[in-house]
Amino acid sequence: MAAQLVVSFIASAAFTILFNAPKRSLLQCGLTGMLSWFIYLMVQPRSGPVLASLCASAVVGMLSLFFARFYKMPLIIFSVAGIIPLVPGGLAYDSMRQFVENDYTAAVQLAAEAFLISGAIAMGLILSEVLNQVLRRGK
């Protein structure tokens, strides 16, 4: 598990560099990606990958809001880097591979799972923003 957390930190930080984000955001982006992967690993065995992606992306959204306010940077820098470990690229690749190999049943099943995970990531980010709006209006 520690190796997965380190790799998720490196992946998120590497995408921060790739997207030409400010260098001072590198550590925060890596932490966001690492914590999102940690939440995913904790929730996934009990609830499955879709709910785990939803929870992890909600955490990404909340951390991104915090880092954006604290470091006075755009929110998108932290949220994009934070969801990098959650993106179901492997599932999408396997789905395309099954289509090419004419195994349409497996391909559609994998594509549906990738679609659901992608939707859960988007819903988690939206959920964190809605919670933020509700909390800000409540003050």
Coordinates of N, CA and C in Angstrom, one line a residue:
M1 N 0.8 -1.2 0.0 CA 0.0 0.0 0.0 C 0.9 1.3 0.0
A2 N 2.0 1.2 0.7 CA 2.9 2.4 0.8 C 3.4 2.7 -0.6
A3 N 3.8 1.6 -1.3 CA 4.3 1.8 -2.7 C 3.2 2.5 -3.6
Q4 N 2.0 2.1 -3.4 CA 0.9 2.7 -4.3 C 0.7 4.1 -3.9
L5 N 0.8 4.5 -2.6 CA 0.7 5.9 -2.2 C 1.8 6.7 -2.8
V6 N 3.0 6.2 -2.8 CA 4.2 6.9 -3.3 C 4.0 7.1 -4.8
V7 N 3.6 6.1 -5.5 CA 3.4 6.2 -6.9 C 2.3 7.1 -7.3
S8 N 1.2 7.1 -6.5 CA 0.2 8.1 -6.8 C 0.6 9.5 -6.5
F9 N 1.5 9.7 -5.5 CA 2.0 11.1 -5.3 C 2.9 11.5 -6.5
I10 N 3.7 10.6 -6.9 CA 4.6 10.9 -8.1 C 3.8 11.2 -9.3
A11 N 2.8 10.4 -9.6 CA 1.9 10.6 -10.8 C 1.2 11.9 -10.7
S12 N 0.7 12.3 -9.6 CA 0.0 13.5 -9.5 C 1.0 14.7 -9.7
A13 N 2.1 14.6 -9.0 CA 3.1 15.7 -9.1 C 3.6 15.7 -10.6
A14 N 3.8 14.6 -11.2 CA 4.3 14.6 -12.6 C 3.3 15.3 -13.6
F15 N 2.0 15.0 -13.3 CA 1.0 15.7 -14.2 C 1.0 17.2 -13.9
T16 N 1.3 17.6 -12.7 CA 1.4 19.0 -12.4 C 2.4 19.6 -13.2
I17 N 3.6 19.0 -13.3 CA 4.7 19.5 -14.2 C 4.3 19.5 -15.6
L18 N 3.6 18.4 -16.1 CA 3.2 18.3 -17.4 C 2.2 19.3 -17.8
F19 N 1.3 19.7 -16.9 CA 0.3 20.8 -17.2 C 0.9 22.2 -17.0
N20 N 2.2 22.3 -16.7 CA 2.8 23.5 -16.5 C 2.2 24.4 -15.4
A21 N 1.9 23.7 -14.3 CA 1.3 24.4 -13.1 C 2.5 25.1 -12.4
P22 N 2.2 26.0 -11.5 CA 3.3 26.6 -10.7 C 4.1 25.6 -9.9
K23 N 5.4 25.8 -9.8 CA 6.2 24.8 -9.1 C 5.9 24.8 -7.6
R24 N 5.4 25.9 -7.1 CA 5.1 25.9 -5.6 C 3.8 25.1 -5.3
S25 N 3.1 24.6 -6.4 CA 1.9 23.8 -6.1 C 2.2 22.3 -6.2
L26 N 3.5 21.9 -6.5 CA 3.8 20.5 -6.8 C 3.6 19.6 -5.6
L27 N 4.0 20.1 -4.4 CA 3.8 19.2 -3.2 C 2.3 19.1 -2.9
Q28 N 1.5 20.1 -3.0 CA 0.1 20.1 -2.7 C -0.7 19.2 -3.7
C29 N -0.3 19.3 -4.9 CA -0.9 18.4 -5.9 C -0.6 17.0 -5.7
G30 N 0.6 16.7 -5.3 CA 1.0 15.3 -5.0 C 0.3 14.8 -3.8
L31 N 0.1 15.6 -2.8 CA -0.6 15.2 -1.6 C -2.1 15.0 -1.9
T32 N -2.7 15.8 -2.8 CA -4.1 15.6 -3.1 C -4.3 14.3 -3.8
G33 N -3.4 14.0 -4.8 CA -3.5 12.7 -5.5 C -3.2 11.5 -4.6
M34 N -2.3 11.6 -3.7 CA -2.0 10.5 -2.8 C -3.1 10.3 -1.8
L35 N -3.7 11.4 -1.3 CA -4.8 11.2 -0.3 C -6.1 10.6 -1.0
S36 N -6.3 11.1 -2.3 CA -7.4 10.5 -3.0 C -7.2 9.0 -3.3
W37 N -6.0 8.6 -3.6 CA -5.8 7.2 -3.8 C -5.9 6.4 -2.5
F38 N -5.5 7.0 -1.4 CA -5.7 6.4 -0.1 C -7.1 6.2 0.3
I39 N -8.0 7.2 0.0 CA -9.4 7.0 0.3 C -10.0 5.9 -0.7
Y40 N -9.5 5.9 -1.9 CA -10.0 4.9 -2.8 C -9.7 3.5 -2.3
L41 N -8.4 3.3 -1.9 CA -8.0 2.0 -1.4 C -8.8 1.6 -0.1
M42 N -9.1 2.6 0.7 CA -9.9 2.2 1.9 C -11.3 1.9 1.6
V43 N -12.0 2.5 0.7 CA -13.4 2.3 0.4 C -13.6 1.2 -0.6
Q44 N -12.8 1.0 -1.5 CA -13.0 0.1 -2.6 C -13.3 -1.3 -2.2
P45 N -12.6 -1.9 -1.3 CA -12.9 -3.4 -1.0 C -14.3 -3.6 -0.4
R46 N -14.8 -2.6 0.3 CA -16.1 -2.8 0.9 C -17.3 -2.3 0.0
S47 N -17.0 -1.3 -0.8 CA -18.1 -0.7 -1.6 C -18.0 -0.8 -3.1
G48 N -16.9 -1.2 -3.6 CA -16.7 -1.3 -5.0 C -16.0 0.0 -5.6
P49 N -15.6 -0.1 -6.8 CA -14.8 1.0 -7.4 C -15.6 2.3 -7.7
V50 N -16.9 2.2 -7.9 CA -17.7 3.4 -8.3 C -17.9 4.3 -7.0
L51 N -18.3 3.7 -5.9 CA -18.5 4.4 -4.7 C -17.2 4.9 -4.2
A52 N -16.1 4.1 -4.3 CA -14.8 4.5 -3.9 C -14.3 5.7 -4.7
S53 N -14.6 5.7 -6.0 CA -14.2 6.9 -6.8 C -15.0 8.1 -6.4
L54 N -16.3 7.9 -6.1 CA -17.1 9.1 -5.7 C -16.5 9.7 -4.4
C55 N -16.2 8.9 -3.4 CA -15.7 9.3 -2.1 C -14.3 10.0 -2.3
A56 N -13.5 9.4 -3.1 CA -12.1 9.9 -3.3 C -12.2 11.2 -4.0
S57 N -13.0 11.3 -5.0 CA -13.1 12.6 -5.8 C -13.7 13.7 -5.0
A58 N -14.6 13.3 -4.0 CA -15.2 14.4 -3.1 C -14.1 14.9 -2.2
V59 N -13.2 14.0 -1.8 CA -12.1 14.4 -1.0 C -11.1 15.3 -1.8
V60 N -10.9 14.9 -3.1 CA -10.1 15.8 -4.0 C -10.7 17.2 -4.1
G61 N -12.0 17.2 -4.2 CA -12.7 18.5 -4.3 C -12.5 19.4 -3.1
M62 N -12.6 18.8 -1.9 CA -12.5 19.5 -0.7 C -11.1 20.0 -0.5
L63 N -10.1 19.1 -0.7 CA -8.7 19.4 -0.6 C -8.3 20.5 -1.6
S64 N -8.9 20.4 -2.8 CA -8.6 21.5 -3.8 C -9.1 22.8 -3.4
L65 N -10.3 22.8 -2.8 CA -10.8 24.1 -2.3 C -10.0 24.7 -1.2
F66 N -9.5 23.8 -0.3 CA -8.7 24.3 0.8 C -7.4 24.8 0.3
F67 N -6.7 24.1 -0.6 CA -5.4 24.5 -1.1 C -5.5 25.8 -2.0
A68 N -6.6 25.8 -2.8 CA -6.8 27.0 -3.6 C -7.0 28.3 -2.8
R69 N -7.7 28.2 -1.7 CA -7.9 29.3 -0.8 C -6.6 29.7 -0.1
F70 N -6.0 28.6 0.5 CA -4.8 28.9 1.3 C -3.6 29.4 0.5
Y71 N -3.4 28.9 -0.7 CA -2.2 29.3 -1.5 C -2.6 30.3 -2.6
K72 N -3.9 30.7 -2.6 CA -4.4 31.7 -3.6 C -4.0 31.3 -5.0
M73 N -4.4 30.1 -5.4 CA -4.2 29.6 -6.8 C -5.5 29.1 -7.3
P74 N -5.6 29.0 -8.6 CA -6.8 28.4 -9.2 C -7.1 27.0 -8.7
L75 N -8.4 26.7 -8.5 CA -8.8 25.4 -8.0 C -8.5 24.3 -8.9
I76 N -8.5 24.6 -10.2 CA -8.4 23.5 -11.2 C -7.0 22.9 -11.1
I77 N -6.0 23.6 -10.7 CA -4.6 23.0 -10.6 C -4.6 21.8 -9.7
F78 N -5.3 22.0 -8.5 CA -5.3 20.9 -7.5 C -6.3 19.8 -7.9
S79 N -7.4 20.1 -8.4 CA -8.4 19.1 -8.7 C -8.0 18.2 -9.8
V80 N -7.4 18.8 -10.9 CA -7.0 17.9 -12.0 C -5.9 17.0 -11.6
A81 N -4.9 17.5 -10.9 CA -3.8 16.6 -10.4 C -4.3 15.6 -9.4
G82 N -5.3 15.9 -8.6 CA -5.8 15.0 -7.6 C -6.6 13.8 -8.2
I83 N -7.3 14.0 -9.3 CA -8.0 12.9 -9.9 C -7.3 12.0 -10.8
I84 N -6.0 12.4 -11.1 CA -5.2 11.6 -12.0 C -5.1 10.1 -11.6
P85 N -4.9 9.8 -10.3 CA -4.8 8.4 -9.9 C -6.2 7.7 -10.0
L86 N -7.3 8.4 -10.1 CA -8.6 7.8 -10.1 C -9.1 7.5 -11.5
V87 N -8.6 8.1 -12.5 CA -9.1 8.0 -13.9 C -9.0 6.6 -14.3
P88 N -10.1 6.0 -14.8 CA -10.1 4.6 -15.2 C -9.5 4.3 -16.6
G89 N -8.3 4.7 -16.8 CA -7.7 4.5 -18.1 C -7.4 3.1 -18.5
G90 N -7.1 2.3 -17.5 CA -6.9 0.9 -17.7 C -8.1 0.2 -18.1
L91 N -9.2 0.5 -17.5 CA -10.5 -0.1 -17.9 C -10.9 0.3 -19.3
A92 N -10.7 1.6 -19.6 CA -11.1 2.0 -21.0 C -10.2 1.3 -22.0
Y93 N -8.9 1.1 -21.7 CA -8.0 0.4 -22.6 C -8.5 -1.0 -22.8
D94 N -8.8 -1.7 -21.7 CA -9.3 -3.1 -21.8 C -10.6 -3.2 -22.6
S95 N -11.4 -2.2 -22.4 CA -12.7 -2.2 -23.1 C -12.4 -2.1 -24.6
M96 N -11.5 -1.2 -25.0 CA -11.2 -1.1 -26.4 C -10.5 -2.3 -27.0
R97 N -9.7 -2.9 -26.2 CA -9.0 -4.2 -26.6 C -10.0 -5.3 -26.8
Q98 N -11.0 -5.4 -25.9 CA -12.1 -6.4 -26.1 C -12.9 -6.1 -27.4
F99 N -13.2 -4.8 -27.7 CA -13.9 -4.5 -28.9 C -13.0 -5.0 -30.1
V100 N -11.7 -4.7 -30.1 CA -10.9 -5.1 -31.2 C -10.8 -6.6 -31.4
E101 N -10.9 -7.4 -30.2 CA -10.9 -8.8 -30.3 C -12.3 -9.4 -30.5
N102 N -13.3 -8.6 -30.8 CA -14.6 -9.0 -31.1 C -15.3 -9.7 -29.9
D103 N -14.9 -9.4 -28.7 CA -15.6 -9.9 -27.5 C -16.5 -8.7 -27.0
Y104 N -17.6 -8.6 -27.6 CA -18.4 -7.4 -27.4 C -19.1 -7.4 -26.0
T105 N -19.4 -8.6 -25.5 CA -20.0 -8.6 -24.2 C -19.1 -8.1 -23.1
A106 N -17.9 -8.6 -23.1 CA -16.9 -8.1 -22.1 C -16.6 -6.6 -22.4
A107 N -16.5 -6.2 -23.6 CA -16.2 -4.8 -24.0 C -17.2 -3.9 -23.4
V108 N -18.5 -4.2 -23.6 CA -19.6 -3.3 -23.1 C -19.6 -3.3 -21.6
Q109 N -19.3 -4.4 -21.0 CA -19.3 -4.5 -19.5 C -18.2 -3.6 -19.0
L110 N -17.0 -3.7 -19.6 CA -15.9 -2.9 -19.1 C -16.1 -1.4 -19.4
A111 N -16.7 -1.1 -20.6 CA -17.0 0.3 -20.9 C -18.0 0.9 -20.0
A112 N -19.0 0.1 -19.6 CA -20.0 0.6 -18.7 C -19.4 0.9 -17.3
E113 N -18.5 0.1 -16.9 CA -17.8 0.3 -15.6 C -16.9 1.5 -15.6
A114 N -16.2 1.7 -16.7 CA -15.4 2.9 -16.9 C -16.2 4.2 -16.9
F115 N -17.4 4.1 -17.6 CA -18.3 5.2 -17.7 C -18.9 5.5 -16.3
L116 N -19.2 4.5 -15.5 CA -19.7 4.8 -14.2 C -18.7 5.4 -13.3
I117 N -17.5 4.9 -13.4 CA -16.4 5.5 -12.5 C -16.1 6.9 -12.9
S118 N -16.1 7.2 -14.2 CA -15.9 8.6 -14.7 C -17.0 9.5 -14.2
G119 N -18.3 9.0 -14.2 CA -19.4 9.8 -13.7 C -19.3 10.0 -12.2
A120 N -18.8 9.0 -11.5 CA -18.6 9.1 -10.1 C -17.6 10.1 -9.7
I121 N -16.5 10.2 -10.5 CA -15.5 11.2 -10.3 C -16.1 12.6 -10.5
A122 N -16.8 12.8 -11.5 CA -17.5 14.1 -11.8 C -18.5 14.4 -10.7
M123 N -19.2 13.5 -10.3 CA -20.2 13.7 -9.2 C -19.5 14.1 -7.9
G124 N -18.4 13.4 -7.6 CA -17.7 13.7 -6.4 C -17.2 15.1 -6.3
L125 N -16.7 15.6 -7.5 CA -16.2 17.0 -7.5 C -17.3 18.0 -7.4
I126 N -18.5 17.6 -8.0 CA -19.6 18.5 -7.9 C -20.2 18.5 -6.5
L127 N -20.2 17.3 -5.9 CA -20.6 17.2 -4.5 C -19.8 18.1 -3.5
S128 N -18.5 18.1 -3.7 CA -17.7 18.9 -2.8 C -17.9 20.4 -3.0
E129 N -18.2 20.8 -4.3 CA -18.5 22.2 -4.6 C -19.8 22.6 -4.0
V130 N -20.8 21.7 -4.1 CA -22.1 22.0 -3.5 C -22.0 22.1 -2.0
L131 N -21.3 21.2 -1.4 CA -21.1 21.3 0.1 C -20.4 22.6 0.5
N132 N -19.4 23.0 -0.3 CA -18.8 24.3 -0.1 C -19.7 25.5 -0.2
Q133 N -20.6 25.5 -1.2 CA -21.5 26.6 -1.4 C -22.5 26.6 -0.2
V134 N -23.0 25.4 0.2 CA -23.9 25.4 1.4 C -23.3 25.9 2.6
L135 N -22.0 25.5 2.9 CA -21.3 25.9 4.1 C -21.1 27.4 4.1
R136 N -20.7 27.9 2.9 CA -20.4 29.4 2.8 C -21.7 30.2 3.0
R137 N -22.8 29.7 2.5 CA -24.1 30.5 2.7 C -24.6 30.4 4.1
G138 N -24.2 29.3 4.8 CA -24.7 29.1 6.1 C -24.0 30.0 7.1
K139 N -22.9 30.6 6.8 CA -22.2 31.5 7.7 C -22.8 32.8 7.8

